Amino acid sequence: MRLSDGLAAQVERQWTMFRMIVGCITYTQWHAGEHGGLVPARIALHALQWADYYIQADPNSFNPKERFGLDANDDPASLPDRAAFRAYLDDVAARTDVHLRSLEETDLFAEESLFPWTGTTTLERILYTFRHTTYHLGELSYVLRHHGASTTEWR
């Protein structure tokens, strides 16, 4: 197995957990929270927009407002509903899979020039991206548990 295929498989498990968590959040809970930072729609959109950003080949081509005309910091009521979010998640997951599987080991260990704060190699940027996403999946899981929802299955 190639290293990039193994990375792609692990990242797909993360996307699966993301879908499961979003599916457990009720319609009412999606746009509501005890304070602005704990609104599930905001947390989910922020995590996905930044994963989308860091997986891009050209950071200058990324516009977080392109898809929905807003970003995660906008009014929670204006954030996309779960169906629109899931469609975006599916798009990012598909593009990420194609991108990761296209990388050779020499690409993974190449010097990171696009986002040097994420690490020194492309592999470190990929790991940074998905550590960030995992952090926010933990926040979403907390919100679910706080509302009495069951936990999702670990993948």
PDB file of C-alpha atoms in Angstrom, residues 11-154:
ATOM      1  CA  VAL A  11      -9.139  10.745   6.272  1.00  0.00           C
ATOM      2  CA  GLU A  12     -12.217   9.033   4.805  1.00  0.00           C
ATOM      3  CA  ARG A  13     -12.882   7.569   8.259  1.00  0.00           C
ATOM      4  CA  GLN A  14     -12.779  11.096   9.637  1.00  0.00           C
ATOM      5  CA  TRP A  15     -15.271  12.285   7.003  1.00  0.00           C
ATOM      6  CA  THR A  16     -17.511   9.333   7.909  1.00  0.00           C
ATOM      7  CA  MET A  17     -17.454  10.358  11.568  1.00  0.00           C
ATOM      8  CA  PHE A  18     -18.149  13.968  10.554  1.00  0.00           C
ATOM      9  CA  ARG A  19     -21.233  12.817   8.600  1.00  0.00           C
ATOM     10  CA  MET A  20     -22.411  10.701  11.539  1.00  0.00           C
ATOM     11  CA  ILE A  21     -22.029  13.566  14.018  1.00  0.00           C
ATOM     12  CA  VAL A  22     -23.880  16.015  11.761  1.00  0.00           C
ATOM     13  CA  GLY A  23     -26.619  13.406  11.339  1.00  0.00           C
ATOM     14  CA  CYS A  24     -27.080  13.189  15.133  1.00  0.00           C
ATOM     15  CA  ILE A  25     -27.597  16.924  15.563  1.00  0.00           C
ATOM     16  CA  THR A  26     -31.268  17.843  15.473  1.00  0.00           C
ATOM     17  CA  TYR A  27     -32.662  20.508  13.206  1.00  0.00           C
ATOM     18  CA  THR A  28     -33.240  22.749  16.229  1.00  0.00           C
ATOM     19  CA  GLN A  29     -29.736  22.239  17.634  1.00  0.00           C
ATOM     20  CA  TRP A  30     -27.959  22.868  14.303  1.00  0.00           C
ATOM     21  CA  HIS A  31     -28.308  26.677  14.414  1.00  0.00           C
ATOM     22  CA  ALA A  32     -28.527  27.128  18.209  1.00  0.00           C
ATOM     23  CA  GLY A  33     -26.032  27.131  21.036  1.00  0.00           C
ATOM     24  CA  GLU A  34     -25.498  28.384  24.550  1.00  0.00           C
ATOM     25  CA  HIS A  35     -23.181  30.998  23.098  1.00  0.00           C
ATOM     26  CA  GLY A  36     -21.878  31.788  19.627  1.00  0.00           C
ATOM     27  CA  GLY A  37     -18.867  29.503  19.859  1.00  0.00           C
ATOM     28  CA  LEU A  38     -20.946  26.377  20.513  1.00  0.00           C
ATOM     29  CA  VAL A  39     -23.331  26.576  17.561  1.00  0.00           C
ATOM     30  CA  PRO A  40     -22.966  23.258  15.719  1.00  0.00           C
ATOM     31  CA  ALA A  41     -23.447  24.817  12.262  1.00  0.00           C
ATOM     32  CA  ARG A  42     -20.674  27.315  13.019  1.00  0.00           C
ATOM     33  CA  ILE A  43     -18.221  24.710  14.359  1.00  0.00           C
ATOM     34  CA  ALA A  44     -18.872  22.326  11.473  1.00  0.00           C
ATOM     35  CA  LEU A  45     -18.606  24.976   8.769  1.00  0.00           C
ATOM     36  CA  HIS A  46     -15.425  26.417  10.262  1.00  0.00           C
ATOM     37  CA  ALA A  47     -13.766  22.989  10.410  1.00  0.00           C
ATOM     38  CA  LEU A  48     -14.777  22.111   6.869  1.00  0.00           C
ATOM     39  CA  GLN A  49     -13.880  25.465   5.327  1.00  0.00           C
ATOM     40  CA  TRP A  50     -10.377  25.289   6.783  1.00  0.00           C
ATOM     41  CA  ALA A  51      -9.899  21.668   5.710  1.00  0.00           C
ATOM     42  CA  ASP A  52     -10.987  22.759   2.232  1.00  0.00           C
ATOM     43  CA  TYR A  53      -8.542  25.674   2.368  1.00  0.00           C
ATOM     44  CA  TYR A  54      -5.521  23.659   3.475  1.00  0.00           C
ATOM     45  CA  ILE A  55      -6.084  20.920   0.910  1.00  0.00           C
ATOM     46  CA  GLN A  56      -6.067  23.445  -1.959  1.00  0.00           C
ATOM     47  CA  ALA A  57      -3.102  23.545  -4.280  1.00  0.00           C
ATOM     48  CA  ASP A  58      -3.366  27.338  -4.494  1.00  0.00           C
ATOM     49  CA  PRO A  59      -4.382  29.166  -1.317  1.00  0.00           C
ATOM     50  CA  ASN A  60      -4.944  32.363  -3.296  1.00  0.00           C
ATOM     51  CA  SER A  61      -7.787  30.698  -5.188  1.00  0.00           C
ATOM     52  CA  PHE A  62      -9.760  29.878  -2.033  1.00  0.00           C
ATOM     53  CA  ASN A  63     -12.680  32.062  -1.014  1.00  0.00           C
ATOM     54  CA  PRO A  64     -14.513  30.824   2.112  1.00  0.00           C
ATOM     55  CA  LYS A  65     -17.632  32.733   1.085  1.00  0.00           C
ATOM     56  CA  GLU A  66     -17.740  31.255  -2.428  1.00  0.00           C
ATOM     57  CA  ARG A  67     -20.008  28.302  -1.666  1.00  0.00           C
ATOM     58  CA  PHE A  68     -22.628  29.900   0.582  1.00  0.00           C
ATOM     59  CA  GLY A  69     -21.923  33.635   0.363  1.00  0.00           C
ATOM     60  CA  LEU A  70     -20.877  33.639   4.019  1.00  0.00           C
ATOM     61  CA  ASP A  71     -18.403  32.128   6.409  1.00  0.00           C
ATOM     62  CA  ALA A  72     -18.590  30.444   9.789  1.00  0.00           C
ATOM     63  CA  ASN A  73     -18.427  33.741  11.685  1.00  0.00           C
ATOM     64  CA  ASP A  74     -21.660  35.054  10.209  1.00  0.00           C
ATOM     65  CA  ASP A  75     -25.020  35.003  12.003  1.00  0.00           C
ATOM     66  CA  PRO A  76     -25.829  31.396  12.968  1.00  0.00           C
ATOM     67  CA  ALA A  77     -29.325  31.667  11.490  1.00  0.00           C
ATOM     68  CA  SER A  78     -27.795  32.405   8.080  1.00  0.00           C
ATOM     69  CA  LEU A  79     -25.448  29.411   8.092  1.00  0.00           C
ATOM     70  CA  PRO A  80     -26.256  26.540   5.715  1.00  0.00           C
ATOM     71  CA  ASP A  81     -28.735  23.894   6.781  1.00  0.00           C
ATOM     72  CA  ARG A  82     -27.561  20.328   7.383  1.00  0.00           C
ATOM     73  CA  ALA A  83     -28.410  19.142   3.853  1.00  0.00           C
ATOM     74  CA  ALA A  84     -26.375  21.918   2.219  1.00  0.00           C
ATOM     75  CA  PHE A  85     -23.555  21.324   4.661  1.00  0.00           C
ATOM     76  CA  ARG A  86     -23.523  17.583   3.938  1.00  0.00           C
ATOM     77  CA  ALA A  87     -23.314  18.309   0.203  1.00  0.00           C
ATOM     78  CA  TYR A  88     -20.303  20.554   0.863  1.00  0.00           C
ATOM     79  CA  LEU A  89     -18.769  17.863   3.082  1.00  0.00           C
ATOM     80  CA  ASP A  90     -19.200  15.295   0.309  1.00  0.00           C
ATOM     81  CA  ASP A  91     -17.547  17.650  -2.203  1.00  0.00           C
ATOM     82  CA  VAL A  92     -14.574  18.344   0.073  1.00  0.00           C
ATOM     83  CA  ALA A  93     -14.229  14.649   0.906  1.00  0.00           C
ATOM     84  CA  ALA A  94     -14.189  13.676  -2.777  1.00  0.00           C
ATOM     85  CA  ARG A  95     -11.647  16.364  -3.705  1.00  0.00           C
ATOM     86  CA  THR A  96      -9.477  15.462  -0.718  1.00  0.00           C
ATOM     87  CA  ASP A  97      -9.495  11.787  -1.667  1.00  0.00           C
ATOM     88  CA  VAL A  98      -8.440  12.540  -5.251  1.00  0.00           C
ATOM     89  CA  HIS A  99      -5.751  14.927  -4.055  1.00  0.00           C
ATOM     90  CA  LEU A 100      -4.307  12.588  -1.419  1.00  0.00           C
ATOM     91  CA  ARG A 101      -4.265   9.571  -3.716  1.00  0.00           C
ATOM     92  CA  SER A 102      -2.458  11.600  -6.382  1.00  0.00           C
ATOM     93  CA  LEU A 103       0.517  12.223  -4.093  1.00  0.00           C
ATOM     94  CA  GLU A 104       3.695  10.194  -4.336  1.00  0.00           C
ATOM     95  CA  GLU A 105       5.999   9.791  -1.348  1.00  0.00           C
ATOM     96  CA  THR A 106       8.325  12.401  -2.802  1.00  0.00           C
ATOM     97  CA  ASP A 107       5.364  14.826  -2.832  1.00  0.00           C
ATOM     98  CA  LEU A 108       4.493  14.024   0.782  1.00  0.00           C
ATOM     99  CA  PHE A 109       8.020  14.682   1.967  1.00  0.00           C
ATOM    100  CA  ALA A 110       8.528  17.762  -0.204  1.00  0.00           C
ATOM    101  CA  GLU A 111       9.122  21.071   1.532  1.00  0.00           C
ATOM    102  CA  GLU A 112       5.904  22.807   2.534  1.00  0.00           C
ATOM    103  CA  SER A 113       5.866  26.194   0.839  1.00  0.00           C
ATOM    104  CA  LEU A 114       2.145  27.058   0.749  1.00  0.00           C
ATOM    105  CA  PHE A 115       1.437  26.983   4.499  1.00  0.00           C
ATOM    106  CA  PRO A 116       4.804  26.935   6.302  1.00  0.00           C
ATOM    107  CA  TRP A 117       3.195  27.395   9.749  1.00  0.00           C
ATOM    108  CA  THR A 118       1.649  23.916   9.411  1.00  0.00           C
ATOM    109  CA  GLY A 119       5.013  22.141   9.276  1.00  0.00           C
ATOM    110  CA  THR A 120       8.001  21.611   7.066  1.00  0.00           C
ATOM    111  CA  THR A 121       6.559  19.035   4.628  1.00  0.00           C
ATOM    112  CA  THR A 122       3.350  18.434   2.691  1.00  0.00           C
ATOM    113  CA  LEU A 123       2.688  15.447   4.952  1.00  0.00           C
ATOM    114  CA  GLU A 124       2.856  17.700   8.007  1.00  0.00           C
ATOM    115  CA  ARG A 125       0.343  20.077   6.396  1.00  0.00           C
ATOM    116  CA  ILE A 126      -2.022  17.165   5.797  1.00  0.00           C
ATOM    117  CA  LEU A 127      -1.658  15.983   9.394  1.00  0.00           C
ATOM    118  CA  TYR A 128      -2.107  19.551  10.678  1.00  0.00           C
ATOM    119  CA  THR A 129      -5.290  19.906   8.630  1.00  0.00           C
ATOM    120  CA  PHE A 130      -6.860  16.777  10.013  1.00  0.00           C
ATOM    121  CA  ARG A 131      -5.756  17.396  13.592  1.00  0.00           C
ATOM    122  CA  HIS A 132      -7.630  20.714  13.281  1.00  0.00           C
ATOM    123  CA  THR A 133     -10.711  18.965  11.911  1.00  0.00           C
ATOM    124  CA  THR A 134     -10.558  16.306  14.646  1.00  0.00           C
ATOM    125  CA  TYR A 135     -10.362  19.013  17.303  1.00  0.00           C
ATOM    126  CA  HIS A 136     -13.638  20.483  16.055  1.00  0.00           C
ATOM    127  CA  LEU A 137     -15.271  17.062  15.761  1.00  0.00           C
ATOM    128  CA  GLY A 138     -14.529  16.744  19.474  1.00  0.00           C
ATOM    129  CA  GLU A 139     -16.316  20.035  20.079  1.00  0.00           C
ATOM    130  CA  LEU A 140     -19.329  18.820  18.091  1.00  0.00           C
ATOM    131  CA  SER A 141     -19.339  15.570  20.062  1.00  0.00           C
ATOM    132  CA  TYR A 142     -19.334  17.570  23.297  1.00  0.00           C
ATOM    133  CA  VAL A 143     -22.317  19.611  22.121  1.00  0.00           C
ATOM    134  CA  LEU A 144     -24.160  16.395  21.258  1.00  0.00           C
ATOM    135  CA  ARG A 145     -23.453  14.852  24.659  1.00  0.00           C
ATOM    136  CA  HIS A 146     -24.442  18.076  26.402  1.00  0.00           C
ATOM    137  CA  HIS A 147     -27.854  17.828  24.711  1.00  0.00           C
ATOM    138  CA  GLY A 148     -28.232  14.190  25.732  1.00  0.00           C
ATOM    139  CA  ALA A 149     -27.585  12.673  22.308  1.00  0.00           C
ATOM    140  CA  SER A 150     -25.761   9.389  22.011  1.00  0.00           C
ATOM    141  CA  THR A 151     -22.169   9.313  20.892  1.00  0.00           C
ATOM    142  CA  THR A 152     -21.189   8.277  17.411  1.00  0.00           C
ATOM    143  CA  GLU A 153     -19.290   5.129  16.639  1.00  0.00           C
ATOM    144  CA  TRP A 154     -15.523   5.497  16.485  1.00  0.00           C
TER     145      TRP A 154
END
